[in-house]
Short mmCIF file of C-alpha atoms and ligand atoms in Angstrom, two decimals:
data_model
loop_
_atom_site.label_atom_id
_atom_site.label_comp_id
_atom_site.label_asym_id
_atom_site.label_seq_id
_atom_site.Cartn_x
_atom_site.Cartn_y
_atom_site.Cartn_z
CA UNK S 18 7.54 79.44 -15.85
CA UNK S 19 7.58 80.96 -12.53
CA UNK S 20 5.73 78.11 -10.61
CA UNK S 21 8.13 75.57 -12.36
CA UNK S 22 11.28 77.39 -11.21
CA UNK S 23 10.22 77.39 -7.51
CA UNK S 24 9.10 73.82 -7.38
CA UNK S 25 12.78 72.78 -8.89
CA UNK S 26 14.08 74.46 -5.87
CA UNK S 27 11.58 73.20 -3.40
CA UNK S 28 12.16 69.35 -4.27
CA UNK S 29 15.85 69.90 -3.96
CA UNK S 30 15.52 71.69 -0.49
CA UNK S 31 13.26 68.60 0.68
CA UNK S 32 15.74 66.30 -0.85
CA UNK S 33 18.78 67.43 1.08
CA UNK S 34 16.56 67.66 4.19
CA UNK S 35 15.57 64.18 3.76
CA UNK S 36 19.35 63.37 3.21
CA UNK S 37 20.70 65.19 6.40
CA UNK S 38 17.69 63.76 8.47
CA UNK S 39 17.90 60.41 7.16
CA UNK S 40 14.07 60.43 5.97
CA UNK S 41 13.04 57.65 3.73
CA UNK S 42 9.53 59.12 2.62
CA UNK S 43 8.05 62.65 2.94
CA UNK S 44 4.35 62.44 3.26
CA UNK S 45 3.30 66.19 2.91
CA UNK S 46 4.91 69.39 2.81
CA UNK S 47 3.11 72.52 4.09
CA UNK S 48 3.74 76.01 2.11
CA UNK S 49 2.86 79.45 3.21
CA UNK S 50 2.58 81.49 -0.01
CA UNK S 51 1.73 85.35 -0.02
CA UNK S 52 -1.43 86.11 -1.62
CA UNK S 53 0.43 88.53 -4.07
CA UNK S 54 3.31 86.30 -4.71
CA UNK S 55 2.32 85.73 -8.13
CA UNK S 56 1.97 82.07 -7.71
CA UNK S 57 -1.08 80.43 -9.22
CA UNK S 58 -1.92 77.64 -6.81
CA UNK S 59 -3.58 75.41 -8.88
CA UNK S 60 -0.87 75.65 -11.37
CA UNK S 61 1.75 75.13 -8.73
CA UNK S 62 0.09 71.93 -7.74
CA UNK S 63 -0.07 70.60 -11.26
CA UNK S 64 3.62 71.22 -11.24
CA UNK S 65 4.28 69.70 -8.17
CA UNK S 66 2.22 66.32 -9.26
CA UNK S 67 4.16 66.12 -12.34
CA UNK S 68 7.57 66.85 -10.72
CA UNK S 69 7.37 64.90 -7.54
CA UNK S 70 7.46 61.53 -9.43
CA UNK S 71 11.00 62.00 -10.16
CA UNK S 72 12.04 62.15 -6.79
CA UNK S 73 11.71 58.77 -4.98
CA UNK S 74 11.42 60.31 -1.29
CA UNK S 75 8.52 62.83 -2.83
CA UNK S 76 6.62 60.13 -4.55
CA UNK S 77 3.43 60.58 -2.27
CA UNK S 78 4.34 63.95 -0.82
CA UNK S 79 0.96 65.72 -0.63
CA UNK S 80 1.12 69.87 -1.25
CA UNK S 81 -0.45 71.79 1.51
CA UNK S 82 -0.76 75.49 0.92
CA UNK S 83 -1.63 78.25 3.67
CA UNK S 84 -2.13 81.58 2.35
CA UNK S 85 -0.51 84.51 3.94
CA UNK S 86 -2.47 87.79 3.53
CA UNK S 87 -1.16 90.58 1.89
CA UNK S 88 -0.67 93.86 3.75
CA UNK S 89 0.48 97.19 2.50
CA UNK S 90 1.81 100.27 4.73
CA UNK S 91 1.21 103.72 3.63
CA UNK S 92 4.42 106.00 3.99
CA UNK S 93 2.00 109.06 4.39
CA UNK S 94 -0.08 108.20 7.21
CA UNK S 95 1.74 105.02 8.55
CA UNK S 96 -1.72 103.04 8.33
CA UNK S 97 -1.86 99.43 7.12
CA UNK S 98 -4.52 98.09 4.82
CA UNK S 99 -5.62 94.94 2.90
CA UNK S 100 -3.64 95.04 -0.43
CA UNK S 101 -6.05 93.01 -2.36
CA UNK S 102 -8.97 94.92 -1.68
CA UNK S 103 -7.30 98.50 -1.84
CA UNK S 104 -4.36 98.02 -4.14
CA UNK S 105 -1.71 100.54 -4.01
CA UNK S 106 -4.01 103.72 -2.86
CA UNK S 107 -4.09 104.13 0.71
CA UNK S 108 -7.72 104.11 1.67
CA UNK S 109 -7.41 106.25 4.44
CA UNK S 110 -5.41 109.17 3.20
CA UNK S 111 -5.49 108.30 -0.61
CA UNK S 112 -1.32 108.62 -0.97
CA UNK S 113 -0.18 106.42 -3.67
CA UNK S 114 3.38 106.06 -1.58
CA UNK S 115 2.72 102.78 -0.03
CA UNK S 116 4.40 99.56 0.24
CA UNK S 117 4.02 95.98 0.73
CA UNK S 118 4.42 94.67 4.38
CA UNK S 119 3.82 90.93 3.68
CA UNK S 120 2.17 88.66 1.21
CA UNK S 121 5.23 88.03 -1.21
CA UNK S 122 6.63 85.10 0.29
CA UNK S 123 7.07 81.66 -0.18
CA UNK S 124 7.86 79.70 2.72
CA UNK S 125 8.36 76.14 3.43
CA UNK S 126 6.60 75.86 6.53
CA UNK S 127 6.94 72.36 7.69
CA UNK S 128 6.93 68.31 6.22
CA UNK S 129 5.50 65.26 7.52
CA UNK S 130 8.13 62.52 7.45
CA UNK S 131 9.45 59.24 8.44
CA UNK R 19 5.29 60.20 10.58
CA UNK R 20 6.97 63.06 12.61
CA UNK R 21 6.18 66.79 11.78
CA UNK R 22 9.71 68.52 10.93
CA UNK R 23 9.54 72.47 11.01
CA UNK R 24 11.58 74.23 8.46
CA UNK R 25 10.64 77.63 7.96
CA UNK R 26 12.81 78.12 5.04
CA UNK R 27 12.58 80.04 1.97
CA UNK R 28 11.29 77.97 -0.76
CA UNK R 29 14.24 79.39 -2.68
CA UNK R 30 16.98 78.91 0.00
CA UNK R 31 19.01 76.15 -1.96
CA UNK R 32 19.21 78.49 -5.22
CA UNK R 33 20.40 81.02 -2.46
CA UNK R 34 23.12 78.73 -1.36
CA UNK R 35 24.13 77.66 -4.83
CA UNK R 36 24.36 81.18 -5.97
CA UNK R 37 26.53 82.20 -2.66
CA UNK R 38 28.96 79.31 -3.67
CA UNK R 39 29.13 80.44 -7.44
CA UNK R 40 29.82 83.98 -6.28
CA UNK R 41 32.49 82.84 -4.18
CA UNK R 42 34.17 80.61 -6.84
CA UNK R 43 34.01 83.50 -9.61
CA UNK R 44 35.53 85.95 -7.24
CA UNK R 45 38.57 83.59 -6.49
CA UNK R 46 39.28 83.42 -10.34
CA UNK R 47 38.73 87.31 -10.64
CA UNK R 48 35.60 86.93 -12.77
CA UNK R 49 33.23 89.93 -12.14
CA UNK R 50 29.57 88.84 -12.93
CA UNK R 51 26.72 91.23 -13.60
CA UNK R 52 23.35 90.38 -13.60
CA UNK R 53 21.28 92.83 -15.84
CA UNK R 54 17.67 92.88 -15.36
CA UNK R 55 14.73 94.65 -16.91
CA UNK R 56 11.27 94.34 -18.70
CA UNK R 57 11.43 93.26 -22.31
CA UNK R 58 12.69 95.89 -24.64
CA UNK R 59 13.86 98.28 -22.13
CA UNK R 60 17.31 98.64 -23.84
CA UNK R 61 19.39 95.81 -22.03
CA UNK R 62 21.02 94.82 -25.18
CA UNK R 63 21.81 98.13 -26.40
CA UNK R 64 23.25 99.46 -22.98
CA UNK R 65 25.68 96.49 -22.78
CA UNK R 66 26.59 97.34 -26.48
CA UNK R 67 27.10 100.78 -25.67
CA UNK R 68 29.33 100.06 -22.66
CA UNK R 69 31.36 97.52 -24.17
CA UNK R 70 32.09 99.95 -26.92
CA UNK R 71 33.10 102.77 -24.54
CA UNK R 72 35.14 100.56 -21.96
CA UNK R 73 37.12 99.14 -24.49
CA UNK R 74 37.81 102.75 -25.79
CA UNK R 75 39.12 103.40 -22.11
CA UNK R 76 41.09 99.94 -21.80
CA UNK R 77 41.55 98.36 -25.15
CA UNK R 78 42.78 95.02 -23.72
CA UNK R 79 39.62 94.58 -21.47
CA UNK R 80 38.18 91.22 -21.96
CA UNK R 81 34.10 91.33 -21.68
CA UNK R 82 31.74 88.93 -22.41
CA UNK R 83 27.98 88.53 -22.50
CA UNK R 84 25.49 85.69 -21.78
CA UNK R 85 22.23 86.42 -23.61
CA UNK R 86 19.39 84.63 -21.67
CA UNK R 87 16.30 84.24 -23.76
CA UNK R 88 13.31 81.99 -23.78
CA UNK R 89 14.36 81.59 -27.74
CA UNK R 90 16.14 83.08 -30.52
CA UNK R 91 19.76 84.58 -30.60
CA UNK R 92 19.53 87.87 -32.01
CA UNK R 93 20.83 89.41 -28.94
CA UNK R 94 23.98 87.26 -28.97
CA UNK R 95 24.44 88.22 -32.60
CA UNK R 96 24.37 91.74 -31.83
CA UNK R 97 27.06 91.23 -29.32
CA UNK R 98 29.22 89.33 -31.58
CA UNK R 99 29.24 91.97 -34.04
CA UNK R 100 30.98 94.25 -31.69
CA UNK R 101 33.85 91.41 -31.45
CA UNK R 102 32.95 90.61 -27.71
CA UNK R 103 32.50 86.99 -26.74
CA UNK R 104 29.00 85.95 -26.12
CA UNK R 105 26.85 83.12 -25.75
CA UNK R 106 23.24 82.46 -25.94
CA UNK R 107 21.46 80.88 -23.20
CA UNK R 108 17.97 79.26 -23.79
CA UNK R 109 16.04 79.13 -20.74
CA UNK R 110 13.83 76.18 -21.84
CA UNK R 111 10.47 78.18 -21.13
CA UNK R 112 11.66 79.56 -17.83
CA UNK R 113 11.15 83.26 -17.35
CA UNK R 114 14.21 83.74 -15.36
CA UNK R 115 17.81 82.55 -14.63
CA UNK R 116 18.71 80.74 -11.60
CA UNK R 117 22.24 80.02 -10.17
CA UNK R 118 22.34 76.32 -11.38
CA UNK R 119 21.41 77.53 -14.75
CA UNK R 120 24.06 80.57 -14.67
CA UNK R 121 26.97 78.22 -13.70
CA UNK R 122 25.75 75.59 -16.61
CA UNK R 123 25.96 79.03 -19.11
CA UNK R 124 29.20 79.93 -17.55
CA UNK R 125 30.46 76.41 -18.09
CA UNK R 126 29.54 76.30 -21.50
CA UNK R 127 30.97 79.60 -21.83
CA UNK R 128 34.41 78.48 -20.83
CA UNK R 129 34.48 81.20 -18.17
CA UNK R 130 36.05 78.94 -15.42
CA UNK R 131 39.10 79.20 -17.46
CA UNK R 132 39.55 82.74 -16.05
CA UNK R 133 38.36 84.87 -19.24
CA UNK R 134 36.61 87.09 -20.10
CA UNK R 135 37.19 89.27 -16.55
CA UNK R 136 33.99 90.98 -16.97
CA UNK R 137 30.82 89.06 -17.91
CA UNK R 138 27.31 90.52 -18.17
CA UNK R 139 24.43 88.30 -17.80
CA UNK R 140 21.44 89.81 -19.74
CA UNK R 141 18.52 88.13 -17.90
CA UNK R 142 15.04 87.16 -19.44
CA UNK R 143 13.14 90.47 -19.94
CA UNK R 144 10.47 90.48 -16.99
CA UNK R 145 10.47 92.52 -13.94
CA UNK R 146 9.06 90.11 -11.51
CA UNK R 147 11.19 86.38 -11.41
CA UNK R 148 14.40 87.51 -12.14
CA UNK R 149 14.01 89.61 -9.11
CA UNK R 150 13.63 86.46 -6.79
CA UNK R 151 16.41 84.15 -8.35
CA UNK R 152 19.77 84.96 -7.11
CA UNK R 153 22.24 84.11 -9.85
CA UNK R 154 25.37 84.22 -8.15
CA UNK R 155 26.24 87.55 -9.78
CA UNK R 156 28.52 90.19 -7.89
CA UNK R 157 26.26 92.96 -8.91
CA UNK R 158 22.59 93.25 -9.73
CA UNK R 159 21.61 96.27 -12.17
CA UNK R 160 18.33 97.11 -13.48
CA UNK R 161 17.14 98.94 -16.37
CA UNK R 162 13.88 101.11 -16.46
CA UNK R 163 13.19 102.97 -19.41
CA UNK R 164 11.22 106.53 -19.93
CA UNK R 165 8.18 104.74 -21.97
CA UNK R 166 7.56 102.26 -18.86
CA UNK R 167 6.81 105.17 -16.73
CA UNK R 168 7.65 106.65 -13.45
CA UNK R 169 5.31 104.35 -11.41
CA UNK R 170 7.36 100.85 -11.83
CA UNK R 171 8.91 100.93 -8.30
CA UNK R 172 5.32 100.91 -6.62
CA UNK R 173 4.40 98.02 -8.73
CA UNK R 174 7.26 95.76 -8.95
CA UNK R 175 9.04 96.83 -5.37
CA UNK R 176 11.34 93.46 -5.08
CA UNK R 177 13.10 94.23 -8.29
CA UNK R 178 13.87 97.88 -7.17
CA UNK R 179 14.87 96.51 -3.68
CA UNK R 180 17.15 93.84 -4.81
CA UNK R 181 19.26 96.07 -7.49
CA UNK R 182 22.53 97.90 -6.57
CA UNK R 183 22.17 100.14 -9.54
CA UNK R 184 19.08 101.53 -11.64
CA UNK R 185 19.79 102.56 -15.22
CA UNK R 186 16.94 105.15 -16.26
CA UNK R 187 17.42 104.88 -19.94
CA UNK R 188 16.03 106.31 -23.09
CA UNK R 189 16.51 109.74 -21.53
CA UNK R 190 16.73 111.07 -25.21
CA UNK R 191 13.01 110.46 -25.56
CA UNK R 192 12.08 112.68 -22.67
CA UNK R 193 10.19 115.38 -24.31
CA UNK R 194 7.72 112.71 -25.61
CA UNK R 195 6.82 111.23 -22.28
CA UNK R 196 5.49 112.49 -18.96
CA UNK R 197 8.10 110.72 -17.10
CA UNK R 198 8.83 112.38 -13.79
CA UNK R 199 12.61 111.38 -13.13
CA UNK R 200 12.38 112.84 -9.49
CA UNK R 201 9.30 110.77 -8.43
CA UNK R 202 11.15 107.48 -9.91
CA UNK R 203 14.16 108.13 -7.99
CA UNK R 204 11.98 109.03 -4.88
CA UNK R 205 9.96 105.78 -5.03
CA UNK R 206 13.23 103.88 -5.72
CA UNK R 207 15.05 104.98 -2.81
CA UNK R 208 12.04 104.39 -0.40
CA UNK R 209 12.61 100.99 -1.33
CA UNK R 210 16.10 100.82 -1.46
CA UNK R 211 18.02 103.86 0.27
CA UNK R 212 21.32 102.53 -1.29
CA UNK R 213 20.39 102.22 -4.91
CA UNK R 214 22.92 103.93 -7.28
CA UNK R 215 20.84 105.75 -9.94
CA UNK R 216 22.07 106.61 -13.59
CA UNK R 217 19.93 108.59 -15.89
CA UNK R 218 21.36 107.64 -19.42
CA UNK R 219 20.79 107.67 -23.13
CA UNK R 220 22.36 104.56 -24.86
CA UNK R 221 21.74 106.69 -27.97
CA UNK R 222 23.35 110.01 -27.43
CA UNK R 223 25.54 108.52 -24.82
CA UNK R 224 24.39 111.01 -22.27
CA UNK R 225 25.13 109.95 -18.63
CA UNK R 226 27.05 106.84 -20.03
CA UNK R 227 30.40 107.57 -18.31
CA UNK R 228 29.17 108.06 -14.78
CA UNK R 229 27.54 104.38 -15.21
CA UNK R 230 30.71 103.03 -16.72
CA UNK R 231 33.18 104.80 -14.20
CA UNK R 232 30.92 103.29 -11.38
CA UNK R 233 30.76 99.73 -13.02
CA UNK R 234 34.63 99.64 -13.38
CA UNK R 235 34.95 100.85 -9.83
CA UNK R 236 32.85 97.95 -8.46
CA UNK R 237 34.42 95.50 -10.99
CA UNK R 238 38.17 96.62 -9.52
CA UNK R 239 36.64 96.30 -5.93
CA UNK R 240 35.77 92.64 -6.20
N1 LIG M 315 15.65 106.25 -28.13
C1 LIG M 315 16.30 105.53 -27.54
N2 LIG M 315 16.17 104.24 -28.03
C2 LIG M 315 16.60 103.04 -27.23
C3 LIG M 315 17.70 103.52 -26.18
N3 LIG M 315 18.18 102.16 -25.68
C4 LIG M 315 17.56 101.26 -26.27
N4 LIG M 315 17.04 101.61 -27.37
C5 LIG M 315 15.73 101.29 -28.38
O1 LIG M 315 14.89 100.34 -27.52
C6 LIG M 315 14.76 99.28 -28.42
C7 LIG M 315 14.78 97.92 -27.38
O2 LIG M 315 16.47 98.05 -27.26
P1 LIG M 315 17.06 96.48 -26.69
O3 LIG M 315 18.34 96.70 -26.33
O4 LIG M 315 16.83 95.26 -27.81
O5 LIG M 315 16.12 96.22 -25.43
P2 LIG M 315 16.33 94.62 -24.61
O6 LIG M 315 15.94 95.19 -23.23
O7 LIG M 315 17.62 94.01 -25.15
O8 LIG M 315 14.98 93.72 -25.19
P3 LIG M 315 14.66 92.21 -24.79
O9 LIG M 315 16.24 91.41 -24.87
O10 LIG M 315 13.95 91.75 -26.13
O11 LIG M 315 13.92 92.07 -23.77
C8 LIG M 315 15.71 99.19 -29.92
O12 LIG M 315 14.95 99.53 -30.70
C9 LIG M 315 16.76 99.94 -29.22
O13 LIG M 315 17.12 101.05 -30.19
C10 LIG M 315 18.03 104.73 -25.93
O14 LIG M 315 18.83 105.02 -24.96
N5 LIG M 315 17.29 105.58 -26.56
MG1 LIG M 316 18.39 92.25 -25.46
ZN1 LIG M 317 -2.40 107.05 4.19
#
């Protein structure tokens, strides 16, 4: 379970941050999740709602997800294009030699806390 | 409430744990290899062959294997049959090993006492999640077997970008598949120019020597 694996680490990072910054309650966490990160956001939220109950500082922490669009670059012609729309084949020159520039991330952007 | 900007990778706590584990193992002279591939690529077979060969070169060499699987212990049994020390780790439904799970497994294995000196971690069979979770290993090695196809670097770029070595296995089956080895190498190197590539057959032992020599060299340089 990919989502649960990430949630465990997310909770740990937030707990560490709370300890370092002397926070008693984290009200929300904003994550930036890549469009092709493989994270199923509905499922991710279910995991979060289940898991946060185990951590007192996270009890009422809302999960806010922002999507990072996936962009692929073509090694043959150098152009960028939308990964989700065109897949691995470059729509400009039809080369298959392409790579993902962004869209695979899972970044903790910010928290709201007191 | 105040807003605190973090801009941290969600897995940064794992990365930190992995770094500490890597350092501790090094201090104790233990070399840990994280072996990753899709299910059925030939991880257990490659490890078995490698252990047999390395023991032939250096009879006293202590090698251990940690088999991570969602269930079952057939892989650990196969390794024990060779007389090598092994432990089966059940990931409890998780599709990968992380640094905390690896530490717990090493503890259960008794590895922190300083033996065996070389330990393989056979990760869960899957080309996606294991690439994202640093286990604390000193070396990341991936296997791609011929039947899987030469397009895998394009489909699973992170695994290829993260690995120190790519073993292309089941080379004995080349006549039956249209796997283009040059294309596979080119695609892997485009993602990771430093990746070492070893075409092998664990069945006929072709190419195994080069891989084993490289592995020993890395273990000695720890
Ligand atoms: N022809 C041939 N078959 C191989 C080779 N390496 C492995 N196999 C076969 O491939 C199958 C799977 O090998 P395993 O070593 O069990 O693969 P694995 O990656 O450990 O599998 P999981 O642990 O289930 O993910 C077995 O039937 C092996 O005999 C090889 O070099 N050549
Ligand atoms: Mg196996
Ligand atoms: Zn192009």
